[in-house]
Short mmCIF file of C-alpha atoms in Angstrom, two decimals:
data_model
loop_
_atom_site.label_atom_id
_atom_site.label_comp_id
_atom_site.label_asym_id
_atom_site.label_seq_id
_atom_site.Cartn_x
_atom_site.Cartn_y
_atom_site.Cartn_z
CA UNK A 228 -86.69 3.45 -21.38
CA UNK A 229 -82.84 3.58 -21.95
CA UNK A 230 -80.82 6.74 -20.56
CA UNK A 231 -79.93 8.84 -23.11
CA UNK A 232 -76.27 10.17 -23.09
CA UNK A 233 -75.20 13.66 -24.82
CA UNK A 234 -72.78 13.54 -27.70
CA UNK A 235 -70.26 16.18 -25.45
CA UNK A 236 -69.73 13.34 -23.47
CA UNK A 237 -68.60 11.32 -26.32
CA UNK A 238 -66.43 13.80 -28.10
CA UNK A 239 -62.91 13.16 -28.48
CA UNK A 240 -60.44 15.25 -26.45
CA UNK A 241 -58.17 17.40 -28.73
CA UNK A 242 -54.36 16.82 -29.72
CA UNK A 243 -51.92 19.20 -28.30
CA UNK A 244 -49.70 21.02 -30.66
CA UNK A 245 -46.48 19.46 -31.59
CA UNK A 246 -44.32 22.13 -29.92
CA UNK A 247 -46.41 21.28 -26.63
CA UNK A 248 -44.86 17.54 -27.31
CA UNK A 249 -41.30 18.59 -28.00
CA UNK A 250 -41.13 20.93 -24.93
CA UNK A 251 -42.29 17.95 -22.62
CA UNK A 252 -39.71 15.67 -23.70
CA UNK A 253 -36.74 18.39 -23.63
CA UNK A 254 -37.97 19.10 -20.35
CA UNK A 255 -35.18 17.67 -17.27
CA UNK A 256 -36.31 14.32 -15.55
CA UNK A 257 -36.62 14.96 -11.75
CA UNK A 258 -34.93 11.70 -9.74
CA UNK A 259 -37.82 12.57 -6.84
CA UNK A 260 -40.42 11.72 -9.15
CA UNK A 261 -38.42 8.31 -11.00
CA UNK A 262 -37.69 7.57 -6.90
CA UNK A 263 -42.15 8.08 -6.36
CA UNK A 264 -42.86 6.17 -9.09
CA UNK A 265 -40.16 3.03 -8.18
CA UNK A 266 -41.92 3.52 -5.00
CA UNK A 267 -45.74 2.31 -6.36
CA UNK A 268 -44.75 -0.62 -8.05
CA UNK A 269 -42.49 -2.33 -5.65
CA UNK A 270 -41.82 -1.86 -1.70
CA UNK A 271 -38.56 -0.25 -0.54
CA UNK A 272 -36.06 -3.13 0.73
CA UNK A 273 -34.51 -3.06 4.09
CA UNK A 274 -30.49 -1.67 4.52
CA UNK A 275 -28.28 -5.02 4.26
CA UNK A 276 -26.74 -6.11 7.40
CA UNK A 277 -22.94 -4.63 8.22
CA UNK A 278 -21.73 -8.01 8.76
CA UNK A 279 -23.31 -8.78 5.12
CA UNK A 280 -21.56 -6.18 3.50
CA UNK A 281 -18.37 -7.32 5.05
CA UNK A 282 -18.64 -10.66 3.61
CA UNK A 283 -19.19 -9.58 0.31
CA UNK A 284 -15.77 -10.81 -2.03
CA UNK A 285 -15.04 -13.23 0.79
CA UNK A 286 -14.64 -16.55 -0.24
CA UNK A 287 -16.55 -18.78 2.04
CA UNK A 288 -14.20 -20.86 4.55
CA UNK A 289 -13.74 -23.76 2.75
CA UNK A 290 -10.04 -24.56 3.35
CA UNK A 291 -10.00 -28.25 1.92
CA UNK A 292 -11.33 -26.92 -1.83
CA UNK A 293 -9.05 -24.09 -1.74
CA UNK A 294 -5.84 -24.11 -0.88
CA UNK A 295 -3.71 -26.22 1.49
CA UNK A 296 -3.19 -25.32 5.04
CA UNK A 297 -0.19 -23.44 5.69
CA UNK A 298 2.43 -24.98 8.02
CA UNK A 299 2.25 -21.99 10.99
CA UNK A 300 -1.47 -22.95 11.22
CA UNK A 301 -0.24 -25.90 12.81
CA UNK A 302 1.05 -24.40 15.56
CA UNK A 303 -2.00 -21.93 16.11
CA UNK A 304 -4.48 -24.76 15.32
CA UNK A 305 -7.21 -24.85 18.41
CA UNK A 306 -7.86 -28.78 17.72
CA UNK A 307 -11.15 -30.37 19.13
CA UNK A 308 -11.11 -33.62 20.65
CA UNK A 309 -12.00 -35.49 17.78
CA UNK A 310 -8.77 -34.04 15.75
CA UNK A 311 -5.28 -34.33 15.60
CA UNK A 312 -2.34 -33.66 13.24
CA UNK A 313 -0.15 -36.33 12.18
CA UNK A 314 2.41 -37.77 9.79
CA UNK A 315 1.37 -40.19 6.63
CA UNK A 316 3.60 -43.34 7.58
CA UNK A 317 2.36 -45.78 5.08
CA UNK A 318 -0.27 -45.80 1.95
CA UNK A 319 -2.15 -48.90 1.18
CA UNK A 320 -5.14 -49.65 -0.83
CA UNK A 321 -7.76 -46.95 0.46
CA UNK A 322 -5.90 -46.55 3.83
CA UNK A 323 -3.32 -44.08 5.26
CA UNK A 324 -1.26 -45.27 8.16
CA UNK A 325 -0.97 -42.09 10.05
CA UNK A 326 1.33 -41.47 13.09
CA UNK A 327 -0.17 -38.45 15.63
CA UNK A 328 2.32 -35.68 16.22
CA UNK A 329 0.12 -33.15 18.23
CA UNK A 330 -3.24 -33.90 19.37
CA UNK A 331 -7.05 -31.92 20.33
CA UNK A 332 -7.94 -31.85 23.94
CA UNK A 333 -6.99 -32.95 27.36
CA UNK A 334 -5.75 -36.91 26.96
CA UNK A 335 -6.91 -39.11 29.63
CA UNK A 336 -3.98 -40.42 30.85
CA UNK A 337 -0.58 -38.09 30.57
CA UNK A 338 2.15 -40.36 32.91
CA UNK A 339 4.23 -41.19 29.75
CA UNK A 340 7.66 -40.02 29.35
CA UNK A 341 6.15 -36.58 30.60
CA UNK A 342 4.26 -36.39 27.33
CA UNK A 343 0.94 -37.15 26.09
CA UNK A 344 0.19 -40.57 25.20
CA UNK A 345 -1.50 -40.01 22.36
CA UNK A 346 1.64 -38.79 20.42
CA UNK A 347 3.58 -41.36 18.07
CA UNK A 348 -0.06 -43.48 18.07
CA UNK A 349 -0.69 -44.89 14.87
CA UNK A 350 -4.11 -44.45 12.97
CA UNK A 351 -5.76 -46.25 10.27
CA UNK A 352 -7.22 -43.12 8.12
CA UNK A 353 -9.45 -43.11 5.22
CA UNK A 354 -9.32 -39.91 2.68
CA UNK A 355 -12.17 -37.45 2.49
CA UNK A 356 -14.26 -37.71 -1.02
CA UNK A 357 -14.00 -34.66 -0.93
CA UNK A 358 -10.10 -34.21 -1.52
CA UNK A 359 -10.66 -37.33 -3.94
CA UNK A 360 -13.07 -35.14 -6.39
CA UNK A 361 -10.46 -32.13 -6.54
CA UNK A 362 -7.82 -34.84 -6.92
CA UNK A 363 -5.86 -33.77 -4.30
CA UNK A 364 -3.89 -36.83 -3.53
CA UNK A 365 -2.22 -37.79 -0.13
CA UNK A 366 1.08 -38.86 -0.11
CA UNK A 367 3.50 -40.55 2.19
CA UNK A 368 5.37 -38.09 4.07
CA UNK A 369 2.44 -35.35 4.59
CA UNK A 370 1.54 -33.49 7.13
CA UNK A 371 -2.63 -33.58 7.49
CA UNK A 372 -5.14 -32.98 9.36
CA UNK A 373 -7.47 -35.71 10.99
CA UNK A 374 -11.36 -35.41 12.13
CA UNK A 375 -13.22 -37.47 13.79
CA UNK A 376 -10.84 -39.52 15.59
CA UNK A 377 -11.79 -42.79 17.47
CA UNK A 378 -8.98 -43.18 20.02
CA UNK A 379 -10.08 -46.95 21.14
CA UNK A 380 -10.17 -48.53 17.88
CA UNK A 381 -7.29 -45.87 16.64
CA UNK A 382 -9.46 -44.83 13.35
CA UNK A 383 -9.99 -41.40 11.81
CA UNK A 384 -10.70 -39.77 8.05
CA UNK A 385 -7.94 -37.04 7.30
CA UNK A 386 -9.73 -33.94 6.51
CA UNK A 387 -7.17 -31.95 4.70
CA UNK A 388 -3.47 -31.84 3.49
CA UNK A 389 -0.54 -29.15 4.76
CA UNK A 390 1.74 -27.24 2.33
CA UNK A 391 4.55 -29.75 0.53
CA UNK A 392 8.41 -28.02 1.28
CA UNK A 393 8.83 -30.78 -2.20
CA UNK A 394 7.43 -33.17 -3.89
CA UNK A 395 8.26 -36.42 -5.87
CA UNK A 396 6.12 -38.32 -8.30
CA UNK A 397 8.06 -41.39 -8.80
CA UNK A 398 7.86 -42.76 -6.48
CA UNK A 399 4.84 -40.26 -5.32
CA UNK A 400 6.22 -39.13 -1.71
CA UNK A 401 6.22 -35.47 0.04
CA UNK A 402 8.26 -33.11 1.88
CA UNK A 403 11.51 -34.62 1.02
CA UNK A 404 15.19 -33.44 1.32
CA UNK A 405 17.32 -36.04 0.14
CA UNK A 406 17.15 -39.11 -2.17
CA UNK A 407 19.47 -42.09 -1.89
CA UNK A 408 19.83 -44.16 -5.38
CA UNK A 409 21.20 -47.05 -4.82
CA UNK A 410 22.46 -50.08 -6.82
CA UNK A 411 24.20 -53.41 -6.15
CA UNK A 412 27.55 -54.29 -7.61
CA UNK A 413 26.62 -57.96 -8.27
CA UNK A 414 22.91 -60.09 -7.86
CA UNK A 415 21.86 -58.20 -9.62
CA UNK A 416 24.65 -56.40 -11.92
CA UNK A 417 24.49 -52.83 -12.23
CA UNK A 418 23.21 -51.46 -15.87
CA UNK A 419 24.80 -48.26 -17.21
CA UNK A 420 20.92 -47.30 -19.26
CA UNK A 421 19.13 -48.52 -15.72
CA UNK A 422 21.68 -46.72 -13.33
CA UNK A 423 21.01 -42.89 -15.93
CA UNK A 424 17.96 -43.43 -16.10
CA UNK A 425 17.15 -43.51 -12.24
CA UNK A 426 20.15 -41.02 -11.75
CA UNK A 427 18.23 -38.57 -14.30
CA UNK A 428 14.68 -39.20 -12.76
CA UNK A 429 16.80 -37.79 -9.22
CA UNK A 430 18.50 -35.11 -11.23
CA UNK A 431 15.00 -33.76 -11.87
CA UNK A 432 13.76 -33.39 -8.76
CA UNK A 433 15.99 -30.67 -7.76
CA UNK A 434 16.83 -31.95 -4.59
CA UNK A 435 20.44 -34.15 -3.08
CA UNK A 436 21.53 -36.82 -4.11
CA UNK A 437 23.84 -39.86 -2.90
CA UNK A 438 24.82 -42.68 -5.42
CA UNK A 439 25.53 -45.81 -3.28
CA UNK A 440 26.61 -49.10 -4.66
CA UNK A 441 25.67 -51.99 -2.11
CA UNK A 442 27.02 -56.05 -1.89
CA UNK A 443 30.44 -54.40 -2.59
CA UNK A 444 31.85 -58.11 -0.73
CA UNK A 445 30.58 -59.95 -3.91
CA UNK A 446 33.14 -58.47 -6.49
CA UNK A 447 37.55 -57.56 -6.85
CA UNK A 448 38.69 -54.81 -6.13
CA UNK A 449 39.52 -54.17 -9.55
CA UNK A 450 36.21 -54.36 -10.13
CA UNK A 451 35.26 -51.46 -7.58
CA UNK A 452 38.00 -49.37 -8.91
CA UNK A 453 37.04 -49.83 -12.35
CA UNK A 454 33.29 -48.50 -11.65
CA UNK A 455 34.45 -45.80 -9.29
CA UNK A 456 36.57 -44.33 -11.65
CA UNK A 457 34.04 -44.69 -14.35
CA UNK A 458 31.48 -43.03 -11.98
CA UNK A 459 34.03 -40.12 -11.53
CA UNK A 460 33.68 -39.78 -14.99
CA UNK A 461 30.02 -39.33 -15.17
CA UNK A 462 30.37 -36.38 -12.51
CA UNK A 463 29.69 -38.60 -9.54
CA UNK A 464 31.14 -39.92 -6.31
CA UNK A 465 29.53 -43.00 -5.12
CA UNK A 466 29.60 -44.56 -1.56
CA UNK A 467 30.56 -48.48 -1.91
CA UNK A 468 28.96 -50.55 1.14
CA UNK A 469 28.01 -53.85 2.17
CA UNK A 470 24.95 -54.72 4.39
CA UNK A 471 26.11 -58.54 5.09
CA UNK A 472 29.75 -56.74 6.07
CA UNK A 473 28.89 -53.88 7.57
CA UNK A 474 31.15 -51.91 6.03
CA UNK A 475 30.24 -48.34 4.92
CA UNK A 476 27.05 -47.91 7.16
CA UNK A 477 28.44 -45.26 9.36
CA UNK A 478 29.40 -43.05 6.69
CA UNK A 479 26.15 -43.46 4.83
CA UNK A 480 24.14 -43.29 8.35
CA UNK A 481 25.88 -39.47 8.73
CA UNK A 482 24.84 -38.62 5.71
CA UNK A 483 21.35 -39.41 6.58
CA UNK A 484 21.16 -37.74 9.60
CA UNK A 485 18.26 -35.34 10.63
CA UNK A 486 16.81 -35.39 6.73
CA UNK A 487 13.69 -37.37 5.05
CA UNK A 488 15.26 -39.56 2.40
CA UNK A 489 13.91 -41.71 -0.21
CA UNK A 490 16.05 -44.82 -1.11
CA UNK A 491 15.08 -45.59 -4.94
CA UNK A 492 16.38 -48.42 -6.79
CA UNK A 493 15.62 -51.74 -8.72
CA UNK A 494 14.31 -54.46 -6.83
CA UNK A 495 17.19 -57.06 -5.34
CA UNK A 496 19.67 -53.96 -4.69
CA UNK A 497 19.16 -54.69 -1.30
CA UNK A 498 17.11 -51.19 -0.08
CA UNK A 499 15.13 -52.78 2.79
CA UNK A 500 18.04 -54.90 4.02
CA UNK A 501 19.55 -51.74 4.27
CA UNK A 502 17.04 -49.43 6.00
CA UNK A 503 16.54 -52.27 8.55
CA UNK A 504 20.62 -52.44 9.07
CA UNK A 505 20.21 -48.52 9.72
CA UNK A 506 17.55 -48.48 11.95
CA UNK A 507 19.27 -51.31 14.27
CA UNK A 508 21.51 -48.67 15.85
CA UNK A 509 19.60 -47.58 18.67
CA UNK A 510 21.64 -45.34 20.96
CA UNK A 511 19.09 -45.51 23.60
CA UNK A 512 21.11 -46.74 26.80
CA UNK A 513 17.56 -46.86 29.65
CA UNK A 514 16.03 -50.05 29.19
CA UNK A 515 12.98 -48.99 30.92
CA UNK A 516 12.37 -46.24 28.37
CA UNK A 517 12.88 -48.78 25.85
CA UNK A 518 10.20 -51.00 27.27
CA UNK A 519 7.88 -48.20 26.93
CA UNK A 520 8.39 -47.57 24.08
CA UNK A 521 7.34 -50.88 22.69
CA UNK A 522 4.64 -50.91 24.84
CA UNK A 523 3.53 -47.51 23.34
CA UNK A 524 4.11 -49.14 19.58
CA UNK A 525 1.94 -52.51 20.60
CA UNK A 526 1.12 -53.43 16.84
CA UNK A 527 2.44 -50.51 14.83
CA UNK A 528 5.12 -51.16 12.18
CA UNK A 529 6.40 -47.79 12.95
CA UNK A 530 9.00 -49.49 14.71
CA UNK A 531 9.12 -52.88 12.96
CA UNK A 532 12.09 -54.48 10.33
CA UNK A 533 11.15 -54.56 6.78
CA UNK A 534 10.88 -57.72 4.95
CA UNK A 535 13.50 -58.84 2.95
CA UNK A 536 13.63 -61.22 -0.07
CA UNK A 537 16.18 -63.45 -1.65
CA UNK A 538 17.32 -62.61 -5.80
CA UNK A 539 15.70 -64.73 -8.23
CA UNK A 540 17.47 -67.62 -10.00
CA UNK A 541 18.06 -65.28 -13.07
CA UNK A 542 20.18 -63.28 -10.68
CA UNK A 543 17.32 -60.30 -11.16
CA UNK A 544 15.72 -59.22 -7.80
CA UNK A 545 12.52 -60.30 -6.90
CA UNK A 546 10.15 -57.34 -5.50
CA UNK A 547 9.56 -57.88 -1.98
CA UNK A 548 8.09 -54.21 -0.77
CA UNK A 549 4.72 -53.90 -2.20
CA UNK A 550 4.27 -49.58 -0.88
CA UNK A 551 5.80 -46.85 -0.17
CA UNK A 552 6.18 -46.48 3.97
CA UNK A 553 8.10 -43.89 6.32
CA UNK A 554 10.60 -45.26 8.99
CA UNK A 555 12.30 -43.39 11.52
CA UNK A 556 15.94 -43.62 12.07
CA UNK A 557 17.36 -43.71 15.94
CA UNK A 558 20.11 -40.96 14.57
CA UNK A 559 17.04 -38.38 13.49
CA UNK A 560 15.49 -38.04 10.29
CA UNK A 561 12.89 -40.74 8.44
CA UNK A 562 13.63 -43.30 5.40
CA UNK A 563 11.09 -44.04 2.99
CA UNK A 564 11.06 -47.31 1.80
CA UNK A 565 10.19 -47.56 -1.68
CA UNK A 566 8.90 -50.55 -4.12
CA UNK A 567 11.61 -51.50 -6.79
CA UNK A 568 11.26 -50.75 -10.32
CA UNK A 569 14.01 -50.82 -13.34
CA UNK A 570 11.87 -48.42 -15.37
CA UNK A 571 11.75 -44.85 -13.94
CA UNK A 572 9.06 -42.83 -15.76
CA UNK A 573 10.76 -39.23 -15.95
CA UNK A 574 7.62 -37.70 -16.17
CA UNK A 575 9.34 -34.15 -15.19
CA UNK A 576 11.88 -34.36 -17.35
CA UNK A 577 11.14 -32.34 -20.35
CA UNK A 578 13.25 -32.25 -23.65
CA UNK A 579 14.33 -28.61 -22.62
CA UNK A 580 15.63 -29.79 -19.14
CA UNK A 581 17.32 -33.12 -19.99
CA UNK A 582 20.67 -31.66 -20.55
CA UNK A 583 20.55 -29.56 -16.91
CA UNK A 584 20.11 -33.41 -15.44
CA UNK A 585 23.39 -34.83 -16.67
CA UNK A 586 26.42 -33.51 -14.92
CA UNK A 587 29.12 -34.27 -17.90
CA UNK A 588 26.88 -31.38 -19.66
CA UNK A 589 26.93 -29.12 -16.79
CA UNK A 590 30.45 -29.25 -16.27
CA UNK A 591 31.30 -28.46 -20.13
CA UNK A 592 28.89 -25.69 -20.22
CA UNK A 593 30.33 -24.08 -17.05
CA UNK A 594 33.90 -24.60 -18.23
CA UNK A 595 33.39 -23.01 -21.35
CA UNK A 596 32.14 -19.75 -19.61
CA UNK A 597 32.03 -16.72 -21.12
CA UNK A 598 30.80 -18.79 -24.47
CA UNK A 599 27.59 -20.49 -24.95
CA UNK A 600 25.78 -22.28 -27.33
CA UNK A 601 24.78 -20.36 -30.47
CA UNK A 602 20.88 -21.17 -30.21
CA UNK A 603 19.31 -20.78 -26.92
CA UNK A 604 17.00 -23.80 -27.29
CA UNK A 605 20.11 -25.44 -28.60
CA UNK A 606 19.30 -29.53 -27.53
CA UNK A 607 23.22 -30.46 -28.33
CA UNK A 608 22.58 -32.51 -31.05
CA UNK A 609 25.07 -31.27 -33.04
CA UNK A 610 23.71 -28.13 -34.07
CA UNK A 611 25.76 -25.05 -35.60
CA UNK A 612 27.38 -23.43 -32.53
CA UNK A 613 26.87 -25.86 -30.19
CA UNK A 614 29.68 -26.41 -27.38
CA UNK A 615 28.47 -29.67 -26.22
CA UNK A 616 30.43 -32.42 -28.37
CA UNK A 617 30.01 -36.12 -28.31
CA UNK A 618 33.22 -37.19 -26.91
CA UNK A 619 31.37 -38.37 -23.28
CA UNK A 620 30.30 -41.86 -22.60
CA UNK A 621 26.25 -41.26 -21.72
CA UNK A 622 25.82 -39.28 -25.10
CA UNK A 623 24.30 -42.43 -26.44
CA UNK A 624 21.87 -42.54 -23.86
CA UNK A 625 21.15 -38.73 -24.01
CA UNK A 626 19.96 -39.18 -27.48
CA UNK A 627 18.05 -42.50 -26.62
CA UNK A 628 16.19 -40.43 -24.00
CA UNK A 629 16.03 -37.31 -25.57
CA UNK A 630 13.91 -39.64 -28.60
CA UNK A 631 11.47 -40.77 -25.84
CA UNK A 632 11.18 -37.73 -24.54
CA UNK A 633 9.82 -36.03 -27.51
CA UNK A 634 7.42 -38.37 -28.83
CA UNK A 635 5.65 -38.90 -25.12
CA UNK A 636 5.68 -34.79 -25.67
CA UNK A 637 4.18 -35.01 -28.46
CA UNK A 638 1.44 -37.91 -27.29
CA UNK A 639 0.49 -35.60 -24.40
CA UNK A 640 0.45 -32.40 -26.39
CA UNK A 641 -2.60 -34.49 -28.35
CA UNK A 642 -4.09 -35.80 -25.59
CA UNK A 643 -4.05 -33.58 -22.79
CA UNK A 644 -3.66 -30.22 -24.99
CA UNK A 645 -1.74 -27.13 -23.49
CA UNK A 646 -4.74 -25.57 -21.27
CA UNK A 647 -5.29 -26.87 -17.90
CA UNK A 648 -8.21 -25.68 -16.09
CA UNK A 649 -8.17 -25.15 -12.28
CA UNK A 650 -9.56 -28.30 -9.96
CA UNK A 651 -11.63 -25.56 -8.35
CA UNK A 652 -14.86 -23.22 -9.33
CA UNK A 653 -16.19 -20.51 -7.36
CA UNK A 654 -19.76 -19.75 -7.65
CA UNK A 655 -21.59 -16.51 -6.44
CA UNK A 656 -23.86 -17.05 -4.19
CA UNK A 657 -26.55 -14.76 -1.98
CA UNK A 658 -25.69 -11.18 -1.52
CA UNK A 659 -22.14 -11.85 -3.66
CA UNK A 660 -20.38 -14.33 -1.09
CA UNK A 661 -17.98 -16.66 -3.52
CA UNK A 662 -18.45 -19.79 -2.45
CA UNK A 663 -15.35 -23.07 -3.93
CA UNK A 664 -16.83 -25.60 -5.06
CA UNK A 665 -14.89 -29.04 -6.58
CA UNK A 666 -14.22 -28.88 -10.43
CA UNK A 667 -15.58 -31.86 -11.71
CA UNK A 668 -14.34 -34.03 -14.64
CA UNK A 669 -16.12 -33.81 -18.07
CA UNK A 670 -18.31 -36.08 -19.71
CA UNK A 671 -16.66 -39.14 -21.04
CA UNK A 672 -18.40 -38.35 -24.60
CA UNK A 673 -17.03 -34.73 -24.69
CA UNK A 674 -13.53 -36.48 -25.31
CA UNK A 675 -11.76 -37.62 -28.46
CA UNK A 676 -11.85 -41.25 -28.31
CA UNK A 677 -8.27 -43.40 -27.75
CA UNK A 678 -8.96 -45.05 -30.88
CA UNK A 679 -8.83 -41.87 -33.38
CA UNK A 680 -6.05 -40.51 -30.81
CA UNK A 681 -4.13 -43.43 -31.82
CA UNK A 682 -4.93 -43.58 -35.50
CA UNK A 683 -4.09 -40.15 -36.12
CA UNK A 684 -0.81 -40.63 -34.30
CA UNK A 685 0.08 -44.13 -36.49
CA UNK A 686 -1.06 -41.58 -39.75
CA UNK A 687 1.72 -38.82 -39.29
CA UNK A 688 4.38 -41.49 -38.14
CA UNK A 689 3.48 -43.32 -41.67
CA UNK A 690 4.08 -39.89 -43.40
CA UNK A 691 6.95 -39.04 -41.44
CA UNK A 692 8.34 -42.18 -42.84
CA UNK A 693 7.26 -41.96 -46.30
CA UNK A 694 9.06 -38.44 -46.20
CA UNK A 695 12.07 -40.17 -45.24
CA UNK A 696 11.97 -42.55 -48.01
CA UNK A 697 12.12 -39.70 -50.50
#
């Protein structure tokens, strides 16, 4: 028979009054109990570590997706035996030609010169992907750091890049202090457009400059007066001399002393002719140390001639250096050898800055002094107030490149846009350390495609023109 239950136990418990309700929820909430109740549902974690909290807004040691290493750490650098710091000599293909200046660990073998042998070695580098993903390019003329050095077969991968003191793009070398532009007087004949061109790309760059004017033996005097005055005129003072002669070396080879210079030029002027004429001078006077030397520099075109090539038939030059490369002089100081072009690209060169690069415009503005230009963008073109006139000789060619110079503006203003991300990310990881991590490139199909780019540009030059018309 089935247990019978009483109905008590089935009656329902009775509401409390509503002022009962409203006194419970004024009533003050006691952290003891919220800290009792956290407790139940989930167990009480452990203090972090000291050394965790310390590392918390640090960003993790990752010096080759950060920044650059800073030239002191060179000299505090503890280097394994596997690393060394050296000088980019030479870029070719995938390769960096790297000469050691200071190297990790105890060499084997230290009778040389009362130095260690390793020094002034050359090594055939490759670049780090990683450096290649935050396209952080290496250039002739930096300072970096390589890991994982094979001494024997004189091999290593360069880890990371020092800070630049400067920086050129064309052609693409660092930590330079000087440029030399130089052009011949005849095979080939020098071109007023070429010469301001290449003297503008320099102009940019912020740094020295020395105009020379080689194979001075193959024209008159009158001839040499006529461009040096004419020279003068453009605010310049150029240094005539001859490789085949000999004439005007030593001056130029003062000039070069103890700096890094890049010779720039069209091909045929004659740069490698001269850079091996400069290097020729050794003042070394012990034959023994000589010997050593080129024992030391057994297959290294650190201290070989470059080659030279003869002018083509059409009396242009023909291009004989194929890349950039870093040669020491005996005097002090390095030459870069560069590849000839006739077409600099003036990439820095903005429509703003093309008047500070052109010394006739310098000189009027100066000379005018306390008056200026009525418009602070003024781009002397003529415009009310402007102090600039066109009385000069290179106004032509102002204009000519002032015209480029907007419309590859306005090409990259469609392309590119005007916000640049950074190359690097951070992300957060455990317990808040930042950690860099490479930035990499979007999606090919997230971009505008060339051909619209193009169309679009081809449909506003056709309006541009048809507003003309009217």
């Amino acid at each position: 028979m089935p247990p019978f239950f009483s109905l008590a136990a089935l009656r329902l418990r009775p509401l409390p009054p509503a002022s009962a309700v409203l006194r419970r929820a004024r009533a003050p909430f006691h952290a003891a109990s919220f800290a009792a109740l956290s407790s139940r549902e989930k167990p009480r974690r452990p203090a972090p570590d000291k050394n965790v909290l310390k590392a918390r807004d640090v960003v993790k040691d990752l010096p080759s997706a950060t920044s650059p290493l800073d030239s002191d750490d060179d000299r505090h650098r503890h280097l394994l035996p596997s690393q060394a710091v050296g000088l980019v000599a030479a870029a070719q293909a995938n390769f960096m030609r790297v000469i050691v200046v200071s190297a990790g660990g105890e060499p084997e073998n230290r009778v040389f010169l009362g130095g260690d042998p390793r020094v002034g070695r050359e090594l055939l580098c490759v670049v780090r992907a990683l450096l290649k993903k935050i396209k952080r390019r290496v250039l002739v003329g930096d300072r970096v750091l390589v890991g994982s050095v094979d001494w024997a077969d004189r091999r290593g991968m360069i880890e990371d890049v020092f800070k630049r003191s400067s920086v050129i793009l064309d052609p693409p070398v660092a930590n330079v202090n000087h440029l030399l532009v130089l052009f011949s007087m005849d095979q080939p004949k020098p071109e007023p457009f070429t010469l301001t061109r290449f003297l503008v790309e320099a102009e940019s760059t912020g740094l020295p400059l020395t105009l020379a004017m080689n194979k001075s033996e193959l024209v008159g005097d009158e001839t040499l007066s006529a461009w040096k005055e004419r020279l003068h005129g453009w605010g310049y003072k150029p240094l005539f001399c001859s490789v085949d002669q000999k004439s005007g070396l030593a001056a130029l080879e003062d000039i070069l002393k103890r700096q890094t210079t890049v010779v720039v030029g069209p091909s045929g002027v004659g740069k490698s002719s001269l850079i091996n004429s400069l290097r020729l001078t050794l003042n070394i006077s012990d034959e023994e140390k000589i010997n050593k030397l080129l024992e030391h520099y057994e297959r290294s075109k650190w201290l070989g001639e470059q080659r030279v090539g003869n002018v083509s038939k059409s009396g242009r030059g023909k291009q004989t250096t194929r890349h950039v490369s870093l040669l020491p002089l005996s005097g002090g100081g390095y030459l870069a050898d560069t590849p000839g072009f006739n077409q600099p690209s003036l990439l820095k060169v903005t429509k703003k800055s093309l008047a500070e690069t052109f010394p006739e415009i310098r000189q009027t503005l100066s000379a005018s002094e306390p008056l200026k230009c009525a418009f602070n963008d003024c781009l002397h073109l003529g415009e009310p107030g402007c102090i600039v006139k066109a009385d000069w000789e290179r106004y032509p060619y102002y204009l000519q490149l002032l015209d480029e110079i907007k419309i590859r503006e306005e090409f990259q203003l469609r392309t590119i846009g005007t916000k640049r991300e950074s190359d690097v990310r951070y992300k957060v990881r455990d317990m808040g350390v930042k950690q860099a991590e490479p930035r990499l490139e979007l999606k090919r199909h997230r971009r505008i495609s060339r051909k619209r780019l193009n169309q679009s540009i081809l449909d506003d030059l056709s309006d541009l023109d048809e507003l003309e018309d009217y």
